[in-house]
Coordinates of C-alpha atoms and ligand atoms in Angstrom, one line a residue:
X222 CA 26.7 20.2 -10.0
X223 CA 23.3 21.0 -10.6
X224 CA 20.7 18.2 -9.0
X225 CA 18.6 16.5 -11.7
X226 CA 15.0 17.6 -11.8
X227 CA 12.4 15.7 -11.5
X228 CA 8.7 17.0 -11.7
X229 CA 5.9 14.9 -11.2
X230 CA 2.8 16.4 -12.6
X231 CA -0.3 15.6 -11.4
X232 CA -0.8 15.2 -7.2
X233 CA -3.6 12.0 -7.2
X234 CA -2.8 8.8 -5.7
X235 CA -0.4 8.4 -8.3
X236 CA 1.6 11.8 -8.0
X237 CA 1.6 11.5 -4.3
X238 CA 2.9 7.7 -4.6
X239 CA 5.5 8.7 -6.7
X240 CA 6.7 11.7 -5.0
X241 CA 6.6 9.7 -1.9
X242 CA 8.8 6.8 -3.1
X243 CA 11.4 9.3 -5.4
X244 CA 12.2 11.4 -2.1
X245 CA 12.6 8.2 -0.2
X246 CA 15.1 6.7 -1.8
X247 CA 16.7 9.2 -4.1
X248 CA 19.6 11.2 -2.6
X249 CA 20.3 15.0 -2.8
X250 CA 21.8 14.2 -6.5
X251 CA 17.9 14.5 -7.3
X252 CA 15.2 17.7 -6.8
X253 CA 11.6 16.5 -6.6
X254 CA 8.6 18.9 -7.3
X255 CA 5.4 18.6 -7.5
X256 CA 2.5 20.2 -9.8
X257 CA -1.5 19.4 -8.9
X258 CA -4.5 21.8 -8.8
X259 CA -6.9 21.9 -6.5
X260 CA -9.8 23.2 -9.0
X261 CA -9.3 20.2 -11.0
X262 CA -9.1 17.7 -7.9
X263 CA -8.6 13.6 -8.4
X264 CA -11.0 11.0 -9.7
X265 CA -11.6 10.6 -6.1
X266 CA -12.2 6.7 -6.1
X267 CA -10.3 3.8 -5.5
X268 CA -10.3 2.1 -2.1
X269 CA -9.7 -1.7 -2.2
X270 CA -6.0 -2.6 -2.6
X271 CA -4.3 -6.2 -3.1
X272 CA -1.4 -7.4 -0.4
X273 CA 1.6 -5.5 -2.2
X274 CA 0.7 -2.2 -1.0
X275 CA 2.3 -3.7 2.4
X276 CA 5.6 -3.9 0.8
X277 CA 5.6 0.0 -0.3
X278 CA 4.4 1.2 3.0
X279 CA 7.1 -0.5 4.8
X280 CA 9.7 0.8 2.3
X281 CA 8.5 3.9 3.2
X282 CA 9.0 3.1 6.9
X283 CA 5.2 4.3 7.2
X284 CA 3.6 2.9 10.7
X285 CA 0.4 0.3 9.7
X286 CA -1.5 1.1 12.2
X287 CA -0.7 4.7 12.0
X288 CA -1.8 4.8 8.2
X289 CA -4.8 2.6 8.8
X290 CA -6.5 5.0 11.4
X291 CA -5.2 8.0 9.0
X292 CA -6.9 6.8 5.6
X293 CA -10.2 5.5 7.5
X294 CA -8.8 2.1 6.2
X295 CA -10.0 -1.6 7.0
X296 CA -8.7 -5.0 6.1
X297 CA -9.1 -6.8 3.3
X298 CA -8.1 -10.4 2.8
X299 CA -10.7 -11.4 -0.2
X300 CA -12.6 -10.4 -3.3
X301 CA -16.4 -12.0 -3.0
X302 CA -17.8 -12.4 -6.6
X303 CA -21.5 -12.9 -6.5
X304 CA -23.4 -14.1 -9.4
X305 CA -20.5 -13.9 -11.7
X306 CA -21.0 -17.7 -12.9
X307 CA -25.2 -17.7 -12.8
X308 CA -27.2 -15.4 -10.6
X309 CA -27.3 -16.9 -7.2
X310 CA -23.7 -18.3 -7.4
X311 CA -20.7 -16.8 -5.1
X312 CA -17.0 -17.7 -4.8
X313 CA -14.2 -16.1 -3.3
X314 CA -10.8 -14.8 -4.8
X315 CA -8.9 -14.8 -1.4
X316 CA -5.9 -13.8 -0.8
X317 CA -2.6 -16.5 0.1
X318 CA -2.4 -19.9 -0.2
X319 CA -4.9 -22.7 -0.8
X320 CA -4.4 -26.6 1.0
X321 CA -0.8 -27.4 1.6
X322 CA 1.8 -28.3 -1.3
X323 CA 3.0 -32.1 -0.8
X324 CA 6.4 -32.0 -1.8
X325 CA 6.3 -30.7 -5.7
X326 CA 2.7 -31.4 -5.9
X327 CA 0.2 -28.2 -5.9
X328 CA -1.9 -28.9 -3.8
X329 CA -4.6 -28.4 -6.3
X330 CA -3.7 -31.3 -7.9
X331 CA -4.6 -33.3 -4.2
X332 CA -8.1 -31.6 -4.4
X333 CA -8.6 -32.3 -8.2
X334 CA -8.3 -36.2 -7.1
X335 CA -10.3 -35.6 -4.3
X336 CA -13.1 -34.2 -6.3
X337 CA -12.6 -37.1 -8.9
X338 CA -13.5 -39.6 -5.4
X339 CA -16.1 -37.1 -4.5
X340 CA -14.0 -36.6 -0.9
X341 CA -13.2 -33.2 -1.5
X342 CA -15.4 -30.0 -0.3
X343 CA -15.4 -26.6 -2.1
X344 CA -12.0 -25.4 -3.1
X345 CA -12.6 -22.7 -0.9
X346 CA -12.9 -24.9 2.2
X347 CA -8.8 -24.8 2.4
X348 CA -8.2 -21.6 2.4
X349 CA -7.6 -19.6 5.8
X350 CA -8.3 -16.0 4.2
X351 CA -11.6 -17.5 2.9
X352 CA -12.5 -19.0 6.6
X353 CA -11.7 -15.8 8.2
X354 CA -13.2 -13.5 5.9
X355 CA -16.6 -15.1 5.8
X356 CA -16.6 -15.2 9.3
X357 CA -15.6 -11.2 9.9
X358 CA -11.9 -12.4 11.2
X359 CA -8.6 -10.7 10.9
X360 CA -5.4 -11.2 12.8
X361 CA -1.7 -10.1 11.8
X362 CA 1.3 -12.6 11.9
X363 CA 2.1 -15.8 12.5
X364 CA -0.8 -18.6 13.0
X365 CA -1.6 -19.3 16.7
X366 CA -3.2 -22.9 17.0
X367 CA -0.5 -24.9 14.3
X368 CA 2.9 -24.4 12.6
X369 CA 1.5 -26.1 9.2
X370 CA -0.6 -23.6 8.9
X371 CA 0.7 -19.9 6.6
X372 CA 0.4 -16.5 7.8
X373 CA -2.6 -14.9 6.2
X374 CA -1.6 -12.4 4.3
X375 CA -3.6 -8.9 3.9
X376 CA -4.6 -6.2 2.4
X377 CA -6.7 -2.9 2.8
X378 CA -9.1 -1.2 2.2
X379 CA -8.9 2.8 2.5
X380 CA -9.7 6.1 1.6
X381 CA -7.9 7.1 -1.7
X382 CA -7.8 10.5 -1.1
X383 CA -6.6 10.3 2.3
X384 CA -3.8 8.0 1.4
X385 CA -2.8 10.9 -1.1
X386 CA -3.2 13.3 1.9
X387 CA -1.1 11.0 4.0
X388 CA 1.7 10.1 1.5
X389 CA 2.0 14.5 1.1
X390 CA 2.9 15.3 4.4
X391 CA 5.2 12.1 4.0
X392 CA 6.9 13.5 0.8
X393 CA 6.8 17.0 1.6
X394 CA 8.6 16.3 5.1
X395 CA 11.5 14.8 2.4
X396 CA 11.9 17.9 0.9
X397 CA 9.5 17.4 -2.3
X398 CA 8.1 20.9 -3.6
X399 CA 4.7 21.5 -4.2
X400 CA 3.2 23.4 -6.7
X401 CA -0.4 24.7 -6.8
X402 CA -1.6 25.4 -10.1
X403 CA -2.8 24.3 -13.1
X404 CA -0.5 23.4 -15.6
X405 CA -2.0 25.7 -18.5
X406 CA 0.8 25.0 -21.5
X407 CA 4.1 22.5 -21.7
X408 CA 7.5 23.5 -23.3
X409 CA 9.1 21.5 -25.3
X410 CA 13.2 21.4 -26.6
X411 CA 12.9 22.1 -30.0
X412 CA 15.7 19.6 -31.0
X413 CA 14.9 16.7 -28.9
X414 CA 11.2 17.4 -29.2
X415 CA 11.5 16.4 -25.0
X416 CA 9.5 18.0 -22.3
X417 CA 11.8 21.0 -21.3
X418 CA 9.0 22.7 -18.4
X419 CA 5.8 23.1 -17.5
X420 CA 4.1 26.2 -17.6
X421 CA 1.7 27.3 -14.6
X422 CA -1.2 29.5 -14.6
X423 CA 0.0 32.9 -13.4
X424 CA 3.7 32.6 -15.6
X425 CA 5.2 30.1 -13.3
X426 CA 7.6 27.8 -15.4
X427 CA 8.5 24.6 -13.6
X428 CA 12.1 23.3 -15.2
X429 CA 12.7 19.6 -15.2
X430 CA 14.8 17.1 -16.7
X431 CA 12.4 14.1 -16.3
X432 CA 8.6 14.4 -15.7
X433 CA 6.3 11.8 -14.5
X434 CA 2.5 12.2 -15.9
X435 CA 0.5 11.7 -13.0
X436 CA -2.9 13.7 -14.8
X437 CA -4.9 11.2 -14.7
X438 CA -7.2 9.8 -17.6
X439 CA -6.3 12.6 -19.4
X440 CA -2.6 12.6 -20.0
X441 CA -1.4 15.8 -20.2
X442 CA 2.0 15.0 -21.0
X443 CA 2.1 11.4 -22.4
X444 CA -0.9 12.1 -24.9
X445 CA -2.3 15.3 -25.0
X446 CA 1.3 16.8 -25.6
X447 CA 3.5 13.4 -27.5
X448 CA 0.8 11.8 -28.7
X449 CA 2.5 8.6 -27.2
X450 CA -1.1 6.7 -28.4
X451 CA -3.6 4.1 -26.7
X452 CA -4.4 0.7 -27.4
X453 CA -8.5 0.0 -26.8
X454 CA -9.3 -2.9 -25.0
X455 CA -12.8 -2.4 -25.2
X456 CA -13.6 -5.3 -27.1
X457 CA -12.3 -7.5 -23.9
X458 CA -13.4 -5.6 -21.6
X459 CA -16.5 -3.9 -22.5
X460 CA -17.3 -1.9 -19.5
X461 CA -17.1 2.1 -20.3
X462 CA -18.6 3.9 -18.1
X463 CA -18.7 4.0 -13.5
X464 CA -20.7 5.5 -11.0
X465 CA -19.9 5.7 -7.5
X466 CA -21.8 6.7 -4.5
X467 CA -20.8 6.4 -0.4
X468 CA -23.2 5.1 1.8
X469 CA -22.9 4.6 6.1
X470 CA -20.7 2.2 7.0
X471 CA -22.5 -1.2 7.5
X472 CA -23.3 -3.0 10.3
X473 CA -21.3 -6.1 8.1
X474 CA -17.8 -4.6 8.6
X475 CA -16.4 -7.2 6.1
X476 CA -12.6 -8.0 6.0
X477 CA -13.3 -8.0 2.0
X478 CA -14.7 -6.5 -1.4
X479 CA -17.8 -7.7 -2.8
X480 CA -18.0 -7.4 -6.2
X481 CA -21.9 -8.8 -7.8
X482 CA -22.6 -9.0 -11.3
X483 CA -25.6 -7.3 -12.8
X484 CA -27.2 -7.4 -16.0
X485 CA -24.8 -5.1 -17.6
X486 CA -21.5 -5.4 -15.7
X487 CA -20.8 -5.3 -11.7
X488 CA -21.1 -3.4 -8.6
X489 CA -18.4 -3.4 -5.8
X490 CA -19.3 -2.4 -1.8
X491 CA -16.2 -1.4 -0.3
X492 CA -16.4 -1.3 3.5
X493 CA -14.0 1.5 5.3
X494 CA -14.1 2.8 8.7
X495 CA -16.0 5.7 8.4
X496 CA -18.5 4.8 5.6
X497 CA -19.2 2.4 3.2
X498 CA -17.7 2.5 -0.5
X499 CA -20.2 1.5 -3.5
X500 CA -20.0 2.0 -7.3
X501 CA -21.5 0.5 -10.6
X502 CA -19.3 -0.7 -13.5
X503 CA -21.4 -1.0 -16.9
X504 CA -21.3 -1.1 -20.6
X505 CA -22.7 2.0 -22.2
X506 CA -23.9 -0.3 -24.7
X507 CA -26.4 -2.0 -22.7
X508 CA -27.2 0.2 -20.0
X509 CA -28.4 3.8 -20.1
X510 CA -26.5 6.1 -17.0
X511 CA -30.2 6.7 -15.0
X512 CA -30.8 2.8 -15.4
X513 CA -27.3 2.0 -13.7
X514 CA -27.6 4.9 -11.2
X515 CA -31.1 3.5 -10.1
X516 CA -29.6 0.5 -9.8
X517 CA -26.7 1.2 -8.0
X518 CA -28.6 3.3 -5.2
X519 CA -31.5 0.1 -5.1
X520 CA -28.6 -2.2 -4.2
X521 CA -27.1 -0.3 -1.7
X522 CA -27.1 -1.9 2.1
X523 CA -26.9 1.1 3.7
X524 CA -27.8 5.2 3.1
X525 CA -26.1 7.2 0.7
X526 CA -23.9 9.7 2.0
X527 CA -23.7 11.9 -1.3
X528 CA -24.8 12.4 -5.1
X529 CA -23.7 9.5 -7.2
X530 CA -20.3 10.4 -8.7
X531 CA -20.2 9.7 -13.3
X532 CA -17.0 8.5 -14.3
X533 CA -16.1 7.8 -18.1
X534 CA -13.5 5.4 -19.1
X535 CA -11.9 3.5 -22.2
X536 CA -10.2 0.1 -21.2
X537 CA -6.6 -0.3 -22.5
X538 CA -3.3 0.9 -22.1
X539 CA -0.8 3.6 -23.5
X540 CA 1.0 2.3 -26.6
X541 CA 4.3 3.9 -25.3
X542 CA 4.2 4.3 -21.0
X543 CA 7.5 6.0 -21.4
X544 CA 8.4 8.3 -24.3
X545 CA 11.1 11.1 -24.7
X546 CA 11.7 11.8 -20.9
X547 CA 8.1 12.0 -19.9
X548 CA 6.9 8.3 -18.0
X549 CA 3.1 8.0 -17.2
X550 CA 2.0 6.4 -14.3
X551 CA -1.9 6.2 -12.9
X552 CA -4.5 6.4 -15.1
X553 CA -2.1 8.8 -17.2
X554 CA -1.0 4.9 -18.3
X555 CA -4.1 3.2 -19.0
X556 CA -6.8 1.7 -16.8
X557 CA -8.3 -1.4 -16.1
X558 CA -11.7 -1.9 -14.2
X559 CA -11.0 -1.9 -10.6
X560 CA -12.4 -5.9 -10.2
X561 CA -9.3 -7.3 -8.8
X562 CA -8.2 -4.2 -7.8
X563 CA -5.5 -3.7 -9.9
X564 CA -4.8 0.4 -10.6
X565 CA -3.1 1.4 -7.0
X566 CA -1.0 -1.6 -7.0
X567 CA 0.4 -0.9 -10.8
X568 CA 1.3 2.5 -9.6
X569 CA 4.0 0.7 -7.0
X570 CA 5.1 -0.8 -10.0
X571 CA 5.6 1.9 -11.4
X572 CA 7.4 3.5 -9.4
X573 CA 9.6 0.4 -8.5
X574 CA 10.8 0.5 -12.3
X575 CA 11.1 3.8 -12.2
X576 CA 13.5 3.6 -9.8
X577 CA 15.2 0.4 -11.2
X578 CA 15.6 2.2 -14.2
X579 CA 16.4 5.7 -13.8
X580 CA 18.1 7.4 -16.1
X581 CA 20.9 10.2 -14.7
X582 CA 21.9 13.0 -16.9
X583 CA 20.6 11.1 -19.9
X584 CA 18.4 8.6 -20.8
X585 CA 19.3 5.8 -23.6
X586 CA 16.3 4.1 -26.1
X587 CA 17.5 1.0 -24.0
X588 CA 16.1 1.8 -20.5
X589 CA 12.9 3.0 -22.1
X590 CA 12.6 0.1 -24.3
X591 CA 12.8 -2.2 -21.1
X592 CA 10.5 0.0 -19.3
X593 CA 7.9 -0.2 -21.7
X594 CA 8.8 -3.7 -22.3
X595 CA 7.7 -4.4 -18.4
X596 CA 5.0 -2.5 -18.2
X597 CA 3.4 -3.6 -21.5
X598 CA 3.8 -7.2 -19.8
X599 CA 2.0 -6.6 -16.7
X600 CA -0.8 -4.6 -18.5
X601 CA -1.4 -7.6 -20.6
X602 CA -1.1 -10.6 -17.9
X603 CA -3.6 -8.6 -15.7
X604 CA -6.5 -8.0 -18.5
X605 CA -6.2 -11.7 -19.1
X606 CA -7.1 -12.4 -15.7
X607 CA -9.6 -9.6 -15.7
X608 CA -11.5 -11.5 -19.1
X609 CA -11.3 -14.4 -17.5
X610 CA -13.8 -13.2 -15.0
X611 CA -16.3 -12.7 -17.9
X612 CA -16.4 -15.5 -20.5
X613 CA -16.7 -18.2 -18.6
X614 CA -20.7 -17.4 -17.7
X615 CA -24.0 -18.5 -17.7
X616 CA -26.2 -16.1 -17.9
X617 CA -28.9 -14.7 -20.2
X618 CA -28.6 -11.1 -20.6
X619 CA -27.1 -10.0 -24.1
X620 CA -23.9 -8.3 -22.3
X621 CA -22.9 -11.7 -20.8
X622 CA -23.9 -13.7 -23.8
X623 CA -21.9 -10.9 -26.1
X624 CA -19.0 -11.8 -23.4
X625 CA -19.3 -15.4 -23.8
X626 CA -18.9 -15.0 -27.3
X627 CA -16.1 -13.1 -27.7
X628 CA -12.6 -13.5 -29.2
X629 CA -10.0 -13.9 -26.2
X630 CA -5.9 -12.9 -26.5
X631 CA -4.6 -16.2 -27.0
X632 CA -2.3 -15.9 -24.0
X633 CA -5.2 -16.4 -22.4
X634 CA -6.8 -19.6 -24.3
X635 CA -3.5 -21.4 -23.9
X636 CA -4.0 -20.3 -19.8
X637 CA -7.3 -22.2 -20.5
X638 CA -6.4 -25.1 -22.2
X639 CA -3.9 -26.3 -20.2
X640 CA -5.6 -26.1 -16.9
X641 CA -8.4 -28.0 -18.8
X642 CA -7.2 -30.5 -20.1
X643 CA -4.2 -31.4 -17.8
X644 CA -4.8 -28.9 -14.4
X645 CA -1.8 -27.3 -15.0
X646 CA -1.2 -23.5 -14.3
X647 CA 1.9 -22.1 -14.9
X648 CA 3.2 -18.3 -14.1
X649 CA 4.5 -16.7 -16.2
X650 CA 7.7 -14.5 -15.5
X651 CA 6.4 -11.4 -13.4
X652 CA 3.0 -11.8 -13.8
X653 CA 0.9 -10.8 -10.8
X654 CA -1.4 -13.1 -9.9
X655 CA -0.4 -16.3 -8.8
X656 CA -1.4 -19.8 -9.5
X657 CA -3.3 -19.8 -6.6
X658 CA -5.6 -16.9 -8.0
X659 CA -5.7 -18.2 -11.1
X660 CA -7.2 -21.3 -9.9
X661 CA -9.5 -19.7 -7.5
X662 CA -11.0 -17.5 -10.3
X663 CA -11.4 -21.1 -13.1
X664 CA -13.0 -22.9 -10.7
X665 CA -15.2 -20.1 -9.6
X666 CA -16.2 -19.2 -12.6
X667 CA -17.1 -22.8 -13.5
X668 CA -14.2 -24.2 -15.6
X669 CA -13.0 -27.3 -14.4
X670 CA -10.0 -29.5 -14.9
X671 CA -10.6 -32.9 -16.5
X672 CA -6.8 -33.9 -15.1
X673 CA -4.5 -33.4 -12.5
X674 CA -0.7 -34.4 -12.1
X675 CA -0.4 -38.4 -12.0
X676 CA 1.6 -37.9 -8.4
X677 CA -1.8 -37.0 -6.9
X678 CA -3.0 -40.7 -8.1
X679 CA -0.5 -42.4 -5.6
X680 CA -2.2 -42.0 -2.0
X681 CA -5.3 -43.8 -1.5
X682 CA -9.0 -42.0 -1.8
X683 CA -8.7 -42.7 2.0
X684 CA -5.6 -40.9 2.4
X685 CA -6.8 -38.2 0.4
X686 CA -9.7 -37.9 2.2
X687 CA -7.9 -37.6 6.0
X688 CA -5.2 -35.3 4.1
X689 CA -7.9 -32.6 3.1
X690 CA -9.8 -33.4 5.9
X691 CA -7.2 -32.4 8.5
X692 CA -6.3 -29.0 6.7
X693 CA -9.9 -28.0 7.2
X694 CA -10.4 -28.5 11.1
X695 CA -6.5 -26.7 11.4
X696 CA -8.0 -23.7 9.4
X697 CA -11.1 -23.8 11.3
X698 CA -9.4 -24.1 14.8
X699 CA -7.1 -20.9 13.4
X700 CA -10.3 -19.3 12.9
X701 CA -12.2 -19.8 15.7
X702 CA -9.7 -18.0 18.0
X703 CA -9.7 -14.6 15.3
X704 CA -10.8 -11.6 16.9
X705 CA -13.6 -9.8 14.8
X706 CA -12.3 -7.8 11.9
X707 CA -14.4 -4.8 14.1
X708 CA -12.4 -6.0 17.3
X709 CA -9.3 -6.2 15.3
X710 CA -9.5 -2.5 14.2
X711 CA -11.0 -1.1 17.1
X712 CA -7.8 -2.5 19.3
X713 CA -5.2 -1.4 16.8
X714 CA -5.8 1.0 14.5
X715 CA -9.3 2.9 15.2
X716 CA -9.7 6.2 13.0
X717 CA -10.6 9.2 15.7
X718 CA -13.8 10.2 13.6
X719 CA -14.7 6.6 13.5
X720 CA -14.6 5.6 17.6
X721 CA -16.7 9.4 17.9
X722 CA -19.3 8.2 15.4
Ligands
FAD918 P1 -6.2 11.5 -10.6 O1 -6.8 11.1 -9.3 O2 -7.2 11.8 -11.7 O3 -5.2 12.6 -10.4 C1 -4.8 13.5 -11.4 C2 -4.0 14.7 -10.8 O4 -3.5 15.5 -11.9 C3 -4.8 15.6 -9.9 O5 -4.1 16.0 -8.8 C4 -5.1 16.8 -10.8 O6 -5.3 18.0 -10.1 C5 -3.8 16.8 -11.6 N1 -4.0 17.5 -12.9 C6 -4.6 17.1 -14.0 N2 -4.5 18.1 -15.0 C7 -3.8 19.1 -14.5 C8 -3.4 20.4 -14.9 N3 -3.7 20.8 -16.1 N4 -2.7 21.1 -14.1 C9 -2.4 20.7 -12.8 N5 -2.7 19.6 -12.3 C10 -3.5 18.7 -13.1 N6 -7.8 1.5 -8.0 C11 -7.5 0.5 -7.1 O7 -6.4 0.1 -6.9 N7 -8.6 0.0 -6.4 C12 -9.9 0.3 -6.6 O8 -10.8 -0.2 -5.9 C13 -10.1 1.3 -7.6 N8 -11.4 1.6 -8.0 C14 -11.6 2.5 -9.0 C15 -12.9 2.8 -9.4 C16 -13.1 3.6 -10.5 C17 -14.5 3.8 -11.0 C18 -12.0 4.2 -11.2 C19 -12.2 5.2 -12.3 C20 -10.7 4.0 -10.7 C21 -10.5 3.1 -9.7 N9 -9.2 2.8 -9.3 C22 -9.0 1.9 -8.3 C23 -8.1 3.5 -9.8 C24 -7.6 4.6 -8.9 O9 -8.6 5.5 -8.6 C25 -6.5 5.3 -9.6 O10 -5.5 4.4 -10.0 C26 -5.8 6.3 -8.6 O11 -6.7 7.1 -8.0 C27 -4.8 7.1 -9.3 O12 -5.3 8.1 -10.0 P2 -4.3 9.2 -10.6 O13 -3.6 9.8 -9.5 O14 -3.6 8.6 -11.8 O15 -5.3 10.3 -11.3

């Protein structure tokens, strides 16, 4: 029998991620091919990453240390947002747990009391990512100086385009097909109105039976061909427009993302091996493009390396991710600013439900129903967490006043309302981020809880005390014996160009 044919269009992060993962784990019952064209080439950003992409690498069997010195990569175990409350305030989103749990109790609820007696310190005080990351630490596995204490968990920062670089040769080695070409008109059955093949500058037809839309922003298959529609989030998320610029890699070789608010939206500094990664987020609205490209290059800690780089966007998602037998992954699906670094991580998603739910020789309304269903989910869990960032703020300029003012999804409110007025925060089903995050971005961003759990009344304000006192020096101890995130990398995982340089 004839394999089934699968043709991923589009050869960014999110056609190489794909093609990657399909010839992993699908068996010769499956042909994998894929389309890209150099002349169009990728949106060529996207470097910070969350701790999931772990999980996919290993799947893949890909060495970390291997793929670290191949994509220029460095570690990343926080998000720093600066002036995101008032200008002048920072916090940290790290990554992993905060405190210790005591029994059922979140620990949160322990520091909520301890606030309340005024024995507490900053939230941020009990976390080990936090600790290490402000002072330039990293180390892998298990922690050294105390049992209590969690592993800190990770994540990285690399070089987009050389992941995609990385994750060909991977798929490629599998047997995938590559085509080069652009894809210049697509075929459709004329019963089923499906995507029968893909037509290739110079008469080349690529066949398939399913085809994952991997053209980015444009979405040359999901939209641009069924007209699957998109759902504008723009009044949420008001941001439109990026530019993005490289400058020399830092002296500060931090093991995180910075992320500072401006006037009109936020910049990020990205720090990888081999330079350092920068770019500007803005409303349109309030910003004109020369304003926010002066702006990014005068808050840049190091020299540019090349011309700043225009990127156009509209916040939201597709209405249908999968429709007919075409699914869109990437940007092809939607897109969400890159503040908690969302986009690379949905694409694993993706492609995990992908190949949850593949269809065979047939697909039924069923599995794309529950595909959509999913992904529909996730989308709207993480632009919750994104708005968060931006209505809870105090400062003057008419972008964050406009934000402050806004109407906000009422998944979100309840979110709110129940942290503030009992300090609860519940997960919901698959969302992504955890309680933990959650709670690190309210309190950052200035919303407090006016309750926590009555357990946490039951210890003494002196016990409370000693309890959160303790989990500080063990963090700090854990700390102090780190190497330097530059040590770290250096010893392990050193990118050639990088040690020349
Ligand atoms: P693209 O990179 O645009 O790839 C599209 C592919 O389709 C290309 O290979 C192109 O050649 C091909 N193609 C298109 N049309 C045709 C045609 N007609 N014929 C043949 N081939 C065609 N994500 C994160 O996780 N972390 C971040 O820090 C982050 N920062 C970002 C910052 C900005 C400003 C932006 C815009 C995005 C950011 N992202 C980030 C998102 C991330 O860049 C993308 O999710 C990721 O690069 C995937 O892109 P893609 O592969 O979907 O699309």
């Amino acid at each position: 029998m004839e394999p089934i044919r699968i043709v991923v269009a589009g050869g960014g992060t999110a056609g190489w991620m794909t093609a990657a993962a399909l010839a992993r784990f699908l068996g010769t019952d499956f042909r994998v091919q894929l389309v890209e064209s150099q002349e169009i080439g990728t949106v060529g950003v996207g470097e910070a990453t969350i701790p999931q992409i772990r999980l996919f690498n290993q799947s893949l069997g890909i060495d970390e240390d291997a793929f670290v010195a191949a994509t220029q990569a460095t570690f990343k175990l926080a998000i720093e947002f600066v002036g995101w409350g008032a200008p002048g305030e920072r916090y940290m989103h790290a990554f992993g747990d905060i405190g210790r749990d005591s029994g059922l109790l979140a620990f949160h609820h322990t520091w909520l009391r301890g606030v309340r007696e005024s024995v507490a310190g900053p939230l941020a005080d009990y976390s080990l990512n936090n600790l290490a990351a402000l002072a330039d630490r990293m180390q892998r596995g298990p922690a050294r100086t105390a049992k209590a204490l969690p592993e800190m968990p990770y994540a990285f920062h690399f070089d987009a385009g050389l992941y995609a670089a990385f994750l060909r040769q991977f798929a490629e080695a599998k047997g995938v097909v590559r085509h080069e070409g652009r894809i210049v008109d697509v075929r459709r059955d004329g019963e089923s109105g499906d995507v029968a093949a893909l037509v290739l500058d110079g008469e080349r037809v690529i066949a398939g039976d399913l085809f994952i839309d991997c053209t980015g922003f444009r979405g040359l298959l999901i939209e641009q061909t069924l007209r699957a529609g998109y759902e504008d989030w723009t009044k949420w998320l008001p941001c439109d427009r990026a530019i993005a610029v490289p400058s020399a890699r830092a002296a500060a070789f931090t093991p995180y993302t910075r992320a500072t608010a401006h006037g009109a939206g936020w910049q990020w500094r990205i720090p990888l091996q081999h330079r350092t990664g920068n770019g500007i987020v803005y409303s349109s609205e309030h910003l004109s493009d020369d304003e926010a490209a002066a702006r990014l290059l005068a808050n840049l800690d190091t020299k540019p390396l090349a011309d700043p780089r225009p990127l156009r966007f509209t916040t939201g998602k597709r209405r249908e991710f999968w429709k007919n037998n075409v699914i869109a992954v990437g940007l092809a699906s939607g897109f969400m600013e890159p503040l908690e670094s969302t986009s690379i991580h949905m694409i694993q998603s993706a492609v995990q439900r992908i190949l949850k739910l593949l269809p065979g020789r047939g697909v039924t309304q069923g599995q794309r129903d529950e595909y959509n269903r999913q992904a529909d989910y996730e989308y709207d869990r993480i632009r919750d967490f994104l708005i968060l960032h931006y209505i809870a703020n105090r400062r003057d300029e008419p972008f964050w006043r406009s934000a402050r003012a806004a109407d906000i999804p009422d998944t979100l409110a309840h979110k709110i309302e129940l942290w503030r007025g009992a300090g609860q925060i519940v997960r919901e089903g698959d969302e992504l981020f955890t309680e933990v995050g959650w709670l690190q971005v309210l309190v950052g961003q200035g919303i407090m809880a006016s309750a926590h759990h009555p357990v946490a009344d039951g210890p003494t304000a002196a016990q409370i005390a000693e309890y959160l006192d303790l989990i500080v020096k063990l963090n700090q101890r854990e700390v102090a014996q780190m190497p330097t995130h530059e040590d770290f990398v250096a010893r392990h995982c050193a990118a050639p160009q990088a040690v020349a340089a």
